Amino acid sequence: MKNFKLNAKLKTPQKGLLLTALLVAQLGLAQNKPDASYKGVIGKTLAESKEYWPEPVKAPAGAPNVVWILLDDVGFGASSAFGGLINTPTFDALANNGLRYTNFHTTAICAPTRAALLTGRNSGRVHVSGFSHTILSAGFPGWDGRIPSDKGTIAEILRENGYNTFAVGKYGVTPDEDATDAGPFDRWPTGKGFDHFYGFLGSQTDQYNPDLVEDQAHIKPDGRHLNELITDKAISYIKTQQKAAPGKPFFLYYAPGAVHAPHQVEEKWVKPYEGKFNEGWDVYREKVLANQKKLGVIPANAVLPERNALIGEWKKLTPDQKKVYARFMEVYAGFLTYTDYEIGRVVNYLKETNQFENTVIFVAIGDNGASKEGTTQGTISQGLFAQGVTDEQNLQSNLEKIGEIGTAKGLNTNYPLGWAQATNVPFKNWKQDAQSEGGTRNPLIIHYPKGIKEKGGIRNQYSHVTDILPTTLDIAGIKAPETIREIKQDIIQGSSLYASLNDPKAQSLHKVQYYYIFGNRAIYKDGWKAAAAHLPDPFAIRKSVEKNQVPAPSNFDNDVWELYNIDEDFNERNNLAKKYPEKLEELKKLFDEQAKENNVYPLIDWQDVLARRIHNKSADKNQNLQELIKQATKGAGTH
């Protein structure tokens, strides 16, 4: 009390200083209070104290290295590993000494597949129902293209469990407005768990002059092919890491721009295919079907779907058409074989450094079905939305520029639609067709010498791209975290394939899966599938330009639903909608439930987004509509 009275006599400024000092002292004591996880003892002196250092994070004992390989725009029937006529010896060897998964599914287009793969969650749930590109995203939870922090990536999980993490090649899920050297960088690969990244952030790039990024900065390419650059960098990352921390496991995400357009490759890779496709796409389909039956990757009684009405019978084509169309396919084949070779360099390095046996390798041969974006004649420098170009003019232009196919000058080289159907054997339809197995079913190879007993096994369990993350965690002995950097994590929706690695009869744990791309949609449950194609005019925007009008919005009510028993009719030749209407209605209701749960609504066709943005810009700035269309569709449709 005496002290109180004494202090009370102090002048106001002195009292303020005293109170401040007391407050600082209290705060200091509070700050010195150890964290709840601290296990040492803090005394007044060092002699009375006991030090504590948290154990450094280490991967589980014996945890394997992990390599994920994701190709771009490869159909089910392209690679020789699954019966195709394009030589892929690296994939063949991995499949012959590992497992072929024949019933594996992607989302039907690149960005949603990549978002689902990296997070183990459906693309809509992680906000990438469309793209992270400004022109093809929309301001809704499932559509803004920004993966939330509570949907952690495989890289974030593995890094927090003692792995080094590297990514090379195509990333594709960084929002356009963030993709400059000013960032922000939280949605770049290095902000999503990767220690290092070397590649490009967008959906496609020039293979000889790529929009190249290393870690958090754009860099100038040196003129070499992108495949060579990313392979050199991948090997360099592994070599440097193992020198610094021998035996520490690593995760490598190897995602080349190949074999997405532009198809560009040195002539030495094309030359072995000269004349190999002169028989045409109809003969190609028959040969591949026979090969697939021999391999056992499709049923022995499988029948090809009818040729698509847009595609001409090969023997009825003109000599000029055959000449230029065959050349397109020769280049594509060379590009795929070259990509396989570069991946083989990574595999060989792992062998040479005695890391191969304890490395689990996942190879997804394609992030969707074969590309339909090369038009019916193929493209070289002109894009899908070339203004006022007739089919005949396109063909003549391609004949004149045939020497540019596959070269650095062919900035949009993509093969004709007939080859998309051919390399998608045994399925109908292709990329973007989320309603069809042709858009969503891709080959998967899993190779793990230390953990898989059977060599060359076939697995037919239904699976989805979201399943790769939980399968990887099971193999590595890592539990999905409840939090990442103190952020509570959302559920992982994928189902592990771990049981199937050594049990060909293991039950598929993935029971339900929705699909949605640009209005095309489907729902799968326990072997049954309901699907609706959304078929707006693909050139509605171009036609509207000529009339200086905005295209009418899509009408989803007119879409016709079909029904298939995938277990009995794997390539969807027998529509059962009229036979089992109750089953169809049950599945349509399930799609609605899944769509609500996974942020799919509102249903959006990308042409609607383009039209709205173009209309707004035109109204706001009084710009020429045709010029706006040209700007907005630059690169659109080539994802």
XYZ file of C-alpha atoms in Angstrom:
639
model
C 0.000 0.000 0.000
C 2.908 2.327 0.803
C 4.283 1.773 -2.681
C 0.899 2.497 -4.142
C 0.639 5.785 -2.283
C 4.147 6.706 -3.299
C 3.381 5.940 -6.948
C 0.195 7.934 -6.710
C 2.231 11.050 -5.978
C 4.106 10.709 -9.242
C 3.354 13.192 -11.946
C 1.242 12.010 -14.912
C 4.141 11.505 -17.401
C 6.038 9.477 -14.790
C 3.005 7.313 -14.106
C 2.678 6.657 -17.824
C 6.283 5.530 -18.068
C 5.893 3.240 -15.064
C 2.750 1.618 -16.446
C 4.493 1.094 -19.793
C 7.439 -0.581 -18.078
C 5.140 -2.924 -16.146
C 3.257 -3.811 -19.344
C 6.482 -4.556 -21.238
C 7.676 -6.752 -18.381
C 4.407 -8.714 -18.429
C 4.561 -9.120 -22.198
C 8.167 -10.257 -21.952
C 7.177 -12.952 -19.476
C 4.339 -14.040 -21.775
C 6.639 -14.171 -24.793
C 9.184 -16.229 -22.885
C 6.605 -18.859 -22.120
C 7.588 -21.848 -24.275
C 5.444 -23.222 -27.038
C 3.180 -26.108 -26.026
C 5.252 -28.467 -28.186
C 8.490 -27.537 -26.383
C 9.749 -30.514 -24.356
C 12.757 -28.964 -22.627
C 13.041 -27.272 -19.249
C 13.538 -23.517 -18.867
C 15.105 -22.474 -15.563
C 16.576 -19.216 -14.331
C 20.062 -20.376 -15.250
C 21.550 -22.695 -17.828
C 22.455 -25.144 -15.077
C 18.787 -25.390 -14.066
C 17.612 -25.752 -17.685
C 17.405 -28.644 -20.123
C 17.784 -28.008 -23.837
C 15.388 -29.444 -26.402
C 15.772 -29.612 -30.170
C 12.871 -30.947 -32.251
C 13.764 -33.970 -34.309
C 14.372 -33.088 -37.964
C 11.576 -34.257 -40.227
C 12.445 -37.564 -41.840
C 10.564 -39.732 -44.308
C 9.494 -43.166 -43.071
C 12.314 -45.717 -43.095
C 12.729 -47.179 -46.574
C 10.306 -44.725 -48.147
C 10.707 -44.830 -51.922
C 11.537 -42.053 -54.317
C 8.392 -41.064 -56.210
C 8.206 -40.081 -59.881
C 4.961 -38.940 -61.468
C 4.988 -38.675 -65.259
C 2.028 -37.015 -66.972
C 1.918 -36.700 -70.756
C -0.295 -34.271 -72.642
C -2.884 -35.067 -75.345
C -2.182 -38.775 -75.885
C -5.013 -41.123 -76.752
C -5.427 -44.662 -75.423
C -4.295 -46.226 -78.705
C -1.156 -44.190 -79.475
C 1.670 -45.726 -77.435
C 3.015 -49.197 -78.213
C 2.767 -49.899 -74.465
C -1.012 -50.120 -74.969
C -1.083 -51.522 -78.505
C -0.502 -48.338 -80.522
C 1.716 -48.122 -83.587
C 4.025 -45.442 -82.137
C 7.194 -46.855 -80.590
C 7.606 -46.073 -76.887
C 10.296 -48.489 -75.631
C 10.671 -46.789 -72.235
C 6.961 -47.108 -71.516
C 6.977 -50.663 -72.859
C 9.746 -51.654 -70.445
C 8.083 -50.012 -67.447
C 4.763 -51.684 -68.275
C 6.322 -55.078 -68.954
C 8.080 -54.987 -65.590
C 5.254 -53.296 -63.745
C 1.480 -53.025 -64.112
C -0.854 -51.762 -66.834
C -4.054 -50.159 -65.542
C -6.689 -50.292 -68.276
C -9.594 -48.545 -66.524
C -7.910 -45.331 -65.380
C -9.627 -41.984 -65.966
C -8.749 -38.318 -66.305
C -11.095 -35.320 -66.481
C -11.010 -34.914 -70.310
C -8.876 -31.768 -70.419
C -5.548 -30.586 -69.052
C -5.961 -28.068 -66.203
C -8.754 -29.924 -64.347
C -6.774 -33.167 -64.651
C -3.648 -31.532 -63.226
C -5.510 -29.859 -60.374
C -7.185 -33.165 -59.454
C -3.911 -35.091 -59.734
C -1.897 -32.728 -57.546
C -4.526 -32.480 -54.797
C -6.275 -35.866 -54.816
C -9.573 -33.999 -54.996
C -12.106 -33.365 -57.739
C -11.296 -30.465 -60.018
C -14.445 -28.527 -59.113
C -13.769 -28.924 -55.412
C -10.354 -27.313 -55.925
C -11.849 -24.506 -58.090
C -10.541 -25.717 -61.472
C -13.624 -26.918 -63.334
C -12.302 -24.893 -66.239
C -8.916 -23.174 -66.324
C -6.727 -20.773 -64.441
C -6.567 -18.617 -67.585
C -8.477 -15.372 -67.158
C -10.409 -15.796 -70.406
C -11.534 -19.335 -69.501
C -12.294 -18.941 -65.811
C -15.310 -17.440 -64.048
C -16.100 -15.831 -60.699
C -17.622 -18.844 -58.962
C -16.144 -21.268 -56.362
C -15.665 -24.098 -58.833
C -14.474 -21.916 -61.655
C -12.069 -19.214 -60.488
C -8.968 -21.324 -61.182
C -7.392 -20.725 -57.759
C -6.583 -23.861 -55.752
C -7.343 -23.039 -52.066
C -4.752 -23.571 -49.345
C -6.934 -26.130 -47.561
C -6.551 -28.397 -50.585
C -2.848 -29.182 -50.157
C -0.829 -30.744 -52.982
C 1.146 -33.963 -53.010
C 4.311 -31.829 -52.993
C 3.255 -30.034 -49.818
C 2.431 -33.321 -48.102
C 5.648 -35.091 -49.088
C 7.863 -32.102 -48.290
C 6.413 -31.972 -44.771
C 7.244 -35.662 -44.468
C 10.920 -35.502 -45.307
C 10.997 -35.447 -49.111
C 12.633 -33.022 -51.504
C 10.196 -32.044 -54.238
C 10.830 -31.058 -57.850
C 8.571 -30.269 -60.801
C 9.562 -29.871 -64.436
C 7.513 -29.146 -67.555
C 3.914 -27.993 -67.720
C 2.190 -26.689 -64.602
C -1.000 -25.154 -65.991
C -2.817 -24.129 -62.796
C -1.319 -20.726 -61.986
C -3.788 -17.850 -62.581
C -2.755 -15.661 -65.512
C -2.693 -12.497 -63.441
C -0.210 -14.105 -61.009
C 2.068 -15.484 -63.713
C 4.456 -12.533 -64.002
C 7.779 -12.008 -62.279
C 5.964 -9.748 -59.813
C 3.892 -12.682 -58.542
C 2.330 -13.171 -56.080
C 3.986 -16.570 -55.998
C 1.749 -18.536 -53.642
C 0.045 -20.234 -56.613
C 3.250 -20.892 -58.527
C 4.685 -24.406 -58.088
C 7.149 -23.152 -55.463
C 4.177 -21.822 -53.502
C 2.447 -25.183 -53.686
C 5.124 -27.379 -52.153
C 7.822 -27.741 -54.814
C 11.387 -26.918 -53.775
C 12.241 -26.244 -57.409
C 10.335 -25.766 -60.659
C 11.570 -25.553 -64.242
C 9.047 -25.348 -67.063
C 6.094 -23.217 -68.118
C 3.033 -22.062 -66.215
C 0.474 -22.009 -69.037
C -1.376 -24.614 -71.094
C 0.831 -24.783 -74.173
C 4.102 -23.336 -75.377
C 6.505 -23.306 -78.303
C 8.819 -26.298 -77.849
C 11.846 -24.404 -79.173
C 11.074 -21.012 -77.648
C 9.101 -21.856 -74.518
C 7.703 -19.367 -72.037
C 10.254 -20.691 -69.593
C 10.282 -20.270 -65.806
C 12.808 -21.384 -63.218
C 11.611 -21.275 -59.627
C 10.102 -17.757 -59.389
C 11.384 -15.984 -62.489
C 11.043 -16.142 -66.251
C 14.269 -17.021 -68.020
C 15.444 -17.011 -71.621
C 15.526 -20.428 -73.364
C 18.646 -21.403 -75.289
C 16.992 -22.827 -78.423
C 17.094 -26.470 -77.419
C 13.916 -28.543 -77.358
C 11.884 -28.207 -74.169
C 11.943 -31.979 -73.621
C 15.734 -31.920 -73.457
C 15.765 -28.904 -71.163
C 13.372 -30.327 -68.573
C 15.106 -33.719 -68.590
C 18.505 -32.164 -67.997
C 17.050 -30.122 -65.162
C 15.261 -33.102 -63.569
C 18.473 -35.126 -63.522
C 20.381 -32.115 -62.168
C 17.902 -31.686 -59.319
C 18.204 -35.344 -58.300
C 22.008 -35.333 -58.606
C 22.400 -32.177 -56.496
C 19.967 -33.353 -53.853
C 21.523 -36.793 -53.478
C 25.009 -35.306 -53.199
C 23.853 -33.054 -50.361
C 21.641 -35.642 -48.612
C 22.414 -39.191 -49.816
C 19.440 -41.492 -49.417
C 16.916 -38.759 -48.738
C 13.846 -39.549 -50.870
C 12.665 -37.191 -53.555
C 9.448 -36.551 -55.456
C 9.729 -35.647 -59.145
C 6.705 -34.424 -61.105
C 7.701 -34.727 -64.766
C 5.019 -33.208 -67.017
C 6.289 -32.369 -70.513
C 4.428 -30.118 -72.916
C 4.492 -33.143 -75.192
C 2.672 -34.228 -77.141
C 0.368 -31.240 -77.024
C 0.314 -28.867 -79.961
C 2.480 -27.473 -81.379
C 3.915 -30.798 -82.575
C 7.569 -29.858 -82.973
C 10.486 -32.283 -83.108
C 13.791 -32.800 -84.905
C 13.517 -34.538 -88.261
C 15.688 -37.456 -87.107
C 12.779 -38.593 -84.915
C 10.273 -38.265 -87.757
C 12.310 -40.050 -90.423
C 11.724 -43.620 -89.085
C 7.983 -43.062 -89.588
C 8.142 -41.934 -93.213
C 5.496 -43.880 -95.113
C 4.372 -45.772 -91.998
C 0.918 -44.170 -92.020
C 0.228 -44.144 -95.741
C -2.417 -46.840 -95.235
C -4.392 -44.268 -93.284
C -6.398 -43.975 -90.118
C -8.924 -46.728 -90.872
C -6.197 -49.378 -91.180
C -4.439 -47.920 -88.133
C -7.560 -48.488 -86.028
C -7.876 -52.128 -87.077
C -4.207 -52.885 -86.410
C -4.256 -51.269 -82.984
C -7.439 -53.070 -81.950
C -5.759 -56.387 -82.763
C -2.638 -55.409 -80.802
C -4.670 -54.391 -77.784
C -6.457 -57.719 -77.720
C -3.108 -59.540 -77.813
C -1.806 -57.449 -74.924
C -4.994 -58.084 -72.943
C -5.702 -54.413 -72.313
C -9.194 -54.655 -73.857
C -11.744 -57.492 -73.981
C -11.108 -60.183 -76.589
C -14.542 -59.568 -78.132
C -14.126 -55.775 -78.425
C -15.535 -54.079 -81.532
C -14.567 -50.683 -82.915
C -17.132 -47.879 -82.763
C -18.307 -46.543 -86.108
C -16.136 -43.920 -87.767
C -17.203 -40.434 -86.705
C -19.348 -38.692 -89.313
C -16.899 -35.770 -89.481
C -14.079 -38.034 -90.639
C -13.725 -39.190 -94.205
C -12.983 -42.762 -95.232
C -9.252 -42.852 -95.951
C -9.438 -44.656 -99.273
C -11.821 -41.992 -100.598
C -9.504 -39.076 -99.800
C -7.623 -37.259 -102.550
C -3.868 -37.854 -103.033
C -3.172 -34.362 -101.700
C -5.185 -35.035 -98.560
C -3.432 -38.358 -97.954
C -0.025 -36.761 -98.461
C -0.445 -33.939 -95.973
C -2.472 -35.959 -93.442
C 0.152 -38.731 -93.348
C 2.888 -36.164 -92.759
C 1.015 -34.757 -89.760
C 0.894 -38.216 -88.212
C 4.558 -38.952 -88.932
C 5.514 -35.830 -86.999
C 3.185 -36.653 -84.102
C 4.633 -40.164 -83.888
C 8.183 -38.840 -83.898
C 7.278 -36.361 -81.182
C 5.875 -39.103 -78.936
C 8.845 -41.420 -79.509
C 11.240 -38.572 -78.729
C 9.339 -37.807 -75.514
C 9.619 -41.458 -74.502
C 13.383 -41.237 -75.141
C 13.821 -38.222 -72.864
C 11.851 -39.942 -70.096
C 14.140 -42.913 -70.659
C 17.096 -40.694 -69.788
C 15.615 -40.105 -66.331
C 14.954 -43.830 -65.885
C 18.497 -44.709 -66.968
C 19.972 -42.175 -64.559
C 18.069 -43.776 -61.696
C 19.432 -47.154 -62.744
C 23.013 -45.878 -63.047
C 22.844 -44.363 -59.558
C 21.248 -47.440 -57.947
C 18.022 -45.617 -57.111
C 15.720 -47.392 -59.551
C 14.727 -50.365 -57.393
C 13.348 -48.141 -54.647
C 11.583 -45.682 -56.923
C 7.855 -45.923 -57.606
C 7.007 -44.541 -61.036
C 3.506 -43.597 -62.174
C 3.107 -42.954 -65.903
C -0.198 -41.460 -67.023
C -0.060 -41.558 -70.811
C -2.207 -38.502 -71.418
C -4.148 -35.979 -69.367
C -7.185 -36.525 -71.602
C -8.084 -38.300 -74.828
C -6.508 -37.532 -78.188
C -6.789 -33.899 -79.271
C -9.635 -32.892 -81.560
C -8.320 -29.352 -81.914
C -6.448 -29.797 -85.202
C -9.673 -29.403 -87.222
C -10.571 -31.911 -89.950
C -7.540 -30.916 -92.079
C -4.876 -30.264 -89.446
C -3.285 -26.952 -88.495
C 0.249 -25.588 -88.879
C 0.454 -21.893 -88.099
C -3.233 -20.969 -88.166
C -5.355 -21.648 -85.077
C -8.723 -23.210 -84.443
C -10.429 -19.838 -84.889
C -8.734 -18.802 -88.142
C -11.035 -16.148 -89.511
C -12.815 -16.698 -92.828
C -10.757 -19.757 -93.845
C -12.619 -22.510 -95.711
C -11.699 -26.180 -95.425
C -10.333 -26.160 -98.968
C -8.221 -23.073 -98.281
C -6.901 -24.698 -95.116
C -5.901 -27.834 -97.028
C -4.138 -25.837 -99.742
C -2.293 -23.802 -97.135
C -1.157 -26.986 -95.405
C 0.092 -28.439 -98.689
C 2.092 -25.295 -99.393
C 3.560 -25.342 -95.884
C 4.010 -29.120 -95.568
C 7.719 -28.616 -94.935
C 6.921 -26.565 -91.827
C 5.020 -29.377 -90.095
C 7.052 -30.334 -87.047
C 9.481 -27.408 -87.331
C 9.961 -24.295 -85.240
C 7.842 -22.415 -87.809
C 4.792 -24.590 -87.162
C 3.607 -22.691 -84.131
C 0.225 -24.421 -83.920
C 0.906 -27.766 -85.599
C -1.750 -30.341 -84.750
C -2.895 -33.381 -86.677
C -6.315 -33.800 -88.376
C -9.327 -35.162 -86.535
C -9.030 -38.555 -88.223
C -5.791 -39.246 -86.382
C -7.381 -38.240 -83.091
C -9.969 -40.965 -83.593
C -7.269 -43.416 -84.672
C -5.005 -42.827 -81.680
C -8.008 -43.086 -79.357
C -8.770 -46.715 -80.248
C -10.898 -48.452 -78.989
C -13.040 -45.511 -77.880
C -15.306 -43.015 -79.602
C -14.911 -39.267 -79.202
C -11.829 -37.535 -77.792
C -10.413 -34.712 -75.672
C -12.950 -32.340 -74.028
C -15.655 -35.021 -74.282
C -16.177 -35.604 -70.580
C -19.301 -37.617 -71.373
C -17.243 -40.267 -73.161
C -14.561 -42.815 -72.295
C -12.771 -41.425 -75.343
C -12.254 -38.160 -73.502
C -11.513 -39.569 -70.064
C -9.860 -43.005 -70.277
C -6.063 -43.011 -70.446
C -3.358 -45.652 -69.976
C -1.690 -45.823 -66.564
C 1.536 -47.660 -65.734
C 2.789 -48.257 -62.192
C 6.354 -49.542 -61.809
C 7.880 -50.303 -58.403
C 10.435 -53.143 -58.289
C 10.652 -53.126 -54.493
C 6.897 -53.193 -53.979
C 5.299 -55.018 -56.936
C 5.887 -58.752 -57.283
C 4.158 -59.356 -60.629
C 5.789 -58.248 -63.872
C 3.606 -57.228 -66.777
C 0.354 -57.563 -64.875
C -2.984 -56.192 -66.078
C -5.295 -54.334 -63.706
C -8.897 -53.535 -64.659
C -10.093 -51.787 -61.501
C -11.968 -48.557 -62.128
C -9.750 -45.658 -61.091
C -9.457 -41.912 -61.439
C -6.683 -39.337 -61.484
C -7.548 -38.367 -57.884
C -6.469 -41.869 -56.800
C -2.757 -41.370 -57.529
C -2.151 -39.148 -54.479
C -3.601 -41.504 -51.838
C -1.930 -44.482 -53.547
C 1.414 -42.694 -53.329
C 0.904 -41.929 -49.648
C 0.040 -45.563 -48.917
C 3.163 -46.800 -50.709
C 5.342 -44.288 -48.849
C 3.736 -45.070 -45.481
C 2.564 -41.499 -44.971
C -0.771 -40.460 -43.497
C -2.673 -37.595 -45.091
C -2.131 -34.595 -42.793
C -4.893 -32.890 -40.850
C -3.136 -29.551 -41.306
C -0.507 -28.072 -43.612
C 1.284 -24.973 -42.319
C -1.402 -24.761 -39.615
C -4.236 -24.733 -42.169
C -6.832 -27.444 -41.596
C -7.081 -29.634 -44.677
C -10.154 -30.677 -46.615
C -10.869 -34.365 -47.194
C -8.978 -36.207 -49.928
C -11.541 -37.641 -52.329
C -9.395 -40.118 -54.228
C -9.290 -43.810 -53.346
C -6.059 -45.748 -52.970
C -5.038 -48.389 -55.507
C -2.544 -49.870 -53.059
C -4.383 -53.185 -52.603
C -4.338 -53.807 -56.355
C -0.545 -53.611 -56.641
C -0.194 -57.252 -55.633
C -3.785 -58.452 -55.909
C -5.238 -58.412 -59.436
C -8.680 -59.152 -58.004
C -8.667 -56.386 -55.402
C -11.931 -54.507 -55.277
C -12.031 -51.024 -56.771
C -12.568 -48.535 -53.958
C -13.594 -45.741 -56.328
C -17.361 -46.166 -56.591
C -18.686 -42.789 -57.783
C -17.206 -40.196 -60.115
C -18.651 -37.180 -61.903
C -17.225 -35.590 -65.074
C -17.776 -32.119 -66.501
C -15.961 -30.187 -69.240
C -17.517 -27.336 -71.271
C -21.058 -28.662 -70.824
C -20.220 -32.293 -71.586
C -21.000 -34.267 -68.448
C -21.311 -37.748 -66.994
C -21.733 -39.634 -63.762
C -20.311 -43.087 -62.983
C -21.452 -45.416 -60.225
C -20.604 -49.098 -59.726
C -20.173 -49.921 -63.408
C -23.057 -47.792 -64.699
C -22.629 -44.471 -66.441
C -25.058 -41.751 -67.502
C -23.718 -39.181 -69.946
C -24.846 -36.102 -71.836
C -22.993 -34.506 -74.717
C -23.242 -30.750 -75.034
C -22.943 -29.850 -78.689
C -22.950 -26.111 -79.387
C -21.679 -24.922 -82.729
C -17.857 -24.942 -82.317
C -17.591 -21.954 -84.639
C -20.467 -19.947 -83.185
C -18.069 -17.253 -82.062
C -16.461 -16.981 -85.478
C -19.845 -16.781 -87.170
C -21.009 -14.125 -84.738
C -17.966 -12.034 -85.547
C -19.023 -11.842 -89.165
C -22.431 -10.531 -88.058
C -20.965 -8.376 -85.287
C -23.134 -10.172 -82.729
C -22.582 -11.959 -79.431
C -23.423 -15.713 -79.570
C -26.598 -16.833 -77.845
C -26.007 -18.490 -74.439
C -25.881 -22.278 -74.239
C -29.035 -24.281 -73.610
C -28.260 -27.281 -71.423
C -31.869 -28.502 -71.269
C -31.672 -29.754 -74.836
C -28.765 -32.097 -74.109
C -29.705 -35.776 -74.458
C -28.660 -38.191 -71.711
C -27.471 -41.697 -72.550
C -26.927 -44.730 -70.335
C -24.220 -47.398 -70.482
C -23.227 -50.464 -68.515
C -19.451 -49.922 -68.629
C -18.699 -53.301 -67.040
C -20.318 -55.068 -69.997
C -19.908 -52.394 -72.697
C -16.574 -50.729 -71.958
C -16.453 -48.540 -75.093
C -20.069 -47.392 -74.989
C -21.634 -48.906 -78.083
C -25.023 -49.830 -76.599
C -27.148 -46.975 -75.235
C -29.537 -48.385 -72.595
C -31.406 -45.170 -71.773
C -34.736 -46.355 -73.161
C -34.378 -49.832 -71.673
C -33.606 -48.666 -68.127
C -35.145 -45.206 -67.636
C -35.262 -45.611 -63.844
C -31.516 -46.238 -63.690
C -30.924 -43.189 -65.877
C -33.001 -40.960 -63.592
C -31.211 -42.337 -60.550
C -27.833 -41.427 -62.040
C -28.978 -37.989 -63.197
C -30.061 -37.264 -59.631
C -26.660 -38.443 -58.428
C -24.942 -36.108 -60.885
C -26.902 -33.214 -59.423
C -25.791 -34.189 -55.919
C -22.161 -34.505 -56.970
C -22.308 -31.246 -58.905
C -23.525 -29.382 -55.832
C -20.959 -31.042 -53.581
C -18.077 -30.273 -55.957
C -18.846 -26.691 -57.045
C -19.775 -27.652 -60.610
C -22.749 -25.295 -60.747
C -23.390 -23.065 -62.560
C -22.982 -25.165 -65.680
C -20.670 -23.217 -67.956
C -19.734 -23.659 -71.589
C -16.482 -21.862 -72.325
C -18.092 -20.119 -75.304
C -20.500 -18.478 -72.858
C -17.583 -17.112 -70.854
C -15.839 -15.829 -73.964
C -19.018 -14.244 -75.273
C -19.730 -12.478 -71.980
C -16.197 -11.105 -71.653
C -16.053 -10.020 -75.268
C -19.450 -8.341 -75.020
C -18.469 -6.474 -71.842
C -15.214 -5.273 -73.346
C -16.931 -4.190 -76.500
C -19.588 -2.279 -74.560
C -17.102 -0.707 -72.177
C -14.438 0.339 -74.645
C -16.364 0.506 -77.890
C -13.757 -1.734 -79.466
C -14.165 -3.626 -82.704
C -15.824 -6.949 -81.866
C -13.818 -8.938 -84.413
C -10.537 -7.695 -82.927
C -11.764 -8.605 -79.438
C -12.691 -12.092 -80.621
C -9.264 -12.498 -82.142
C -7.562 -11.428 -78.910
C -9.819 -13.481 -76.658
C -9.514 -16.720 -78.611
C -5.774 -16.562 -79.095
C -4.750 -20.055 -78.056
C -8.273 -20.975 -76.942
C -9.297 -24.509 -77.724
C -5.708 -25.750 -77.527
C -5.432 -26.760 -73.908
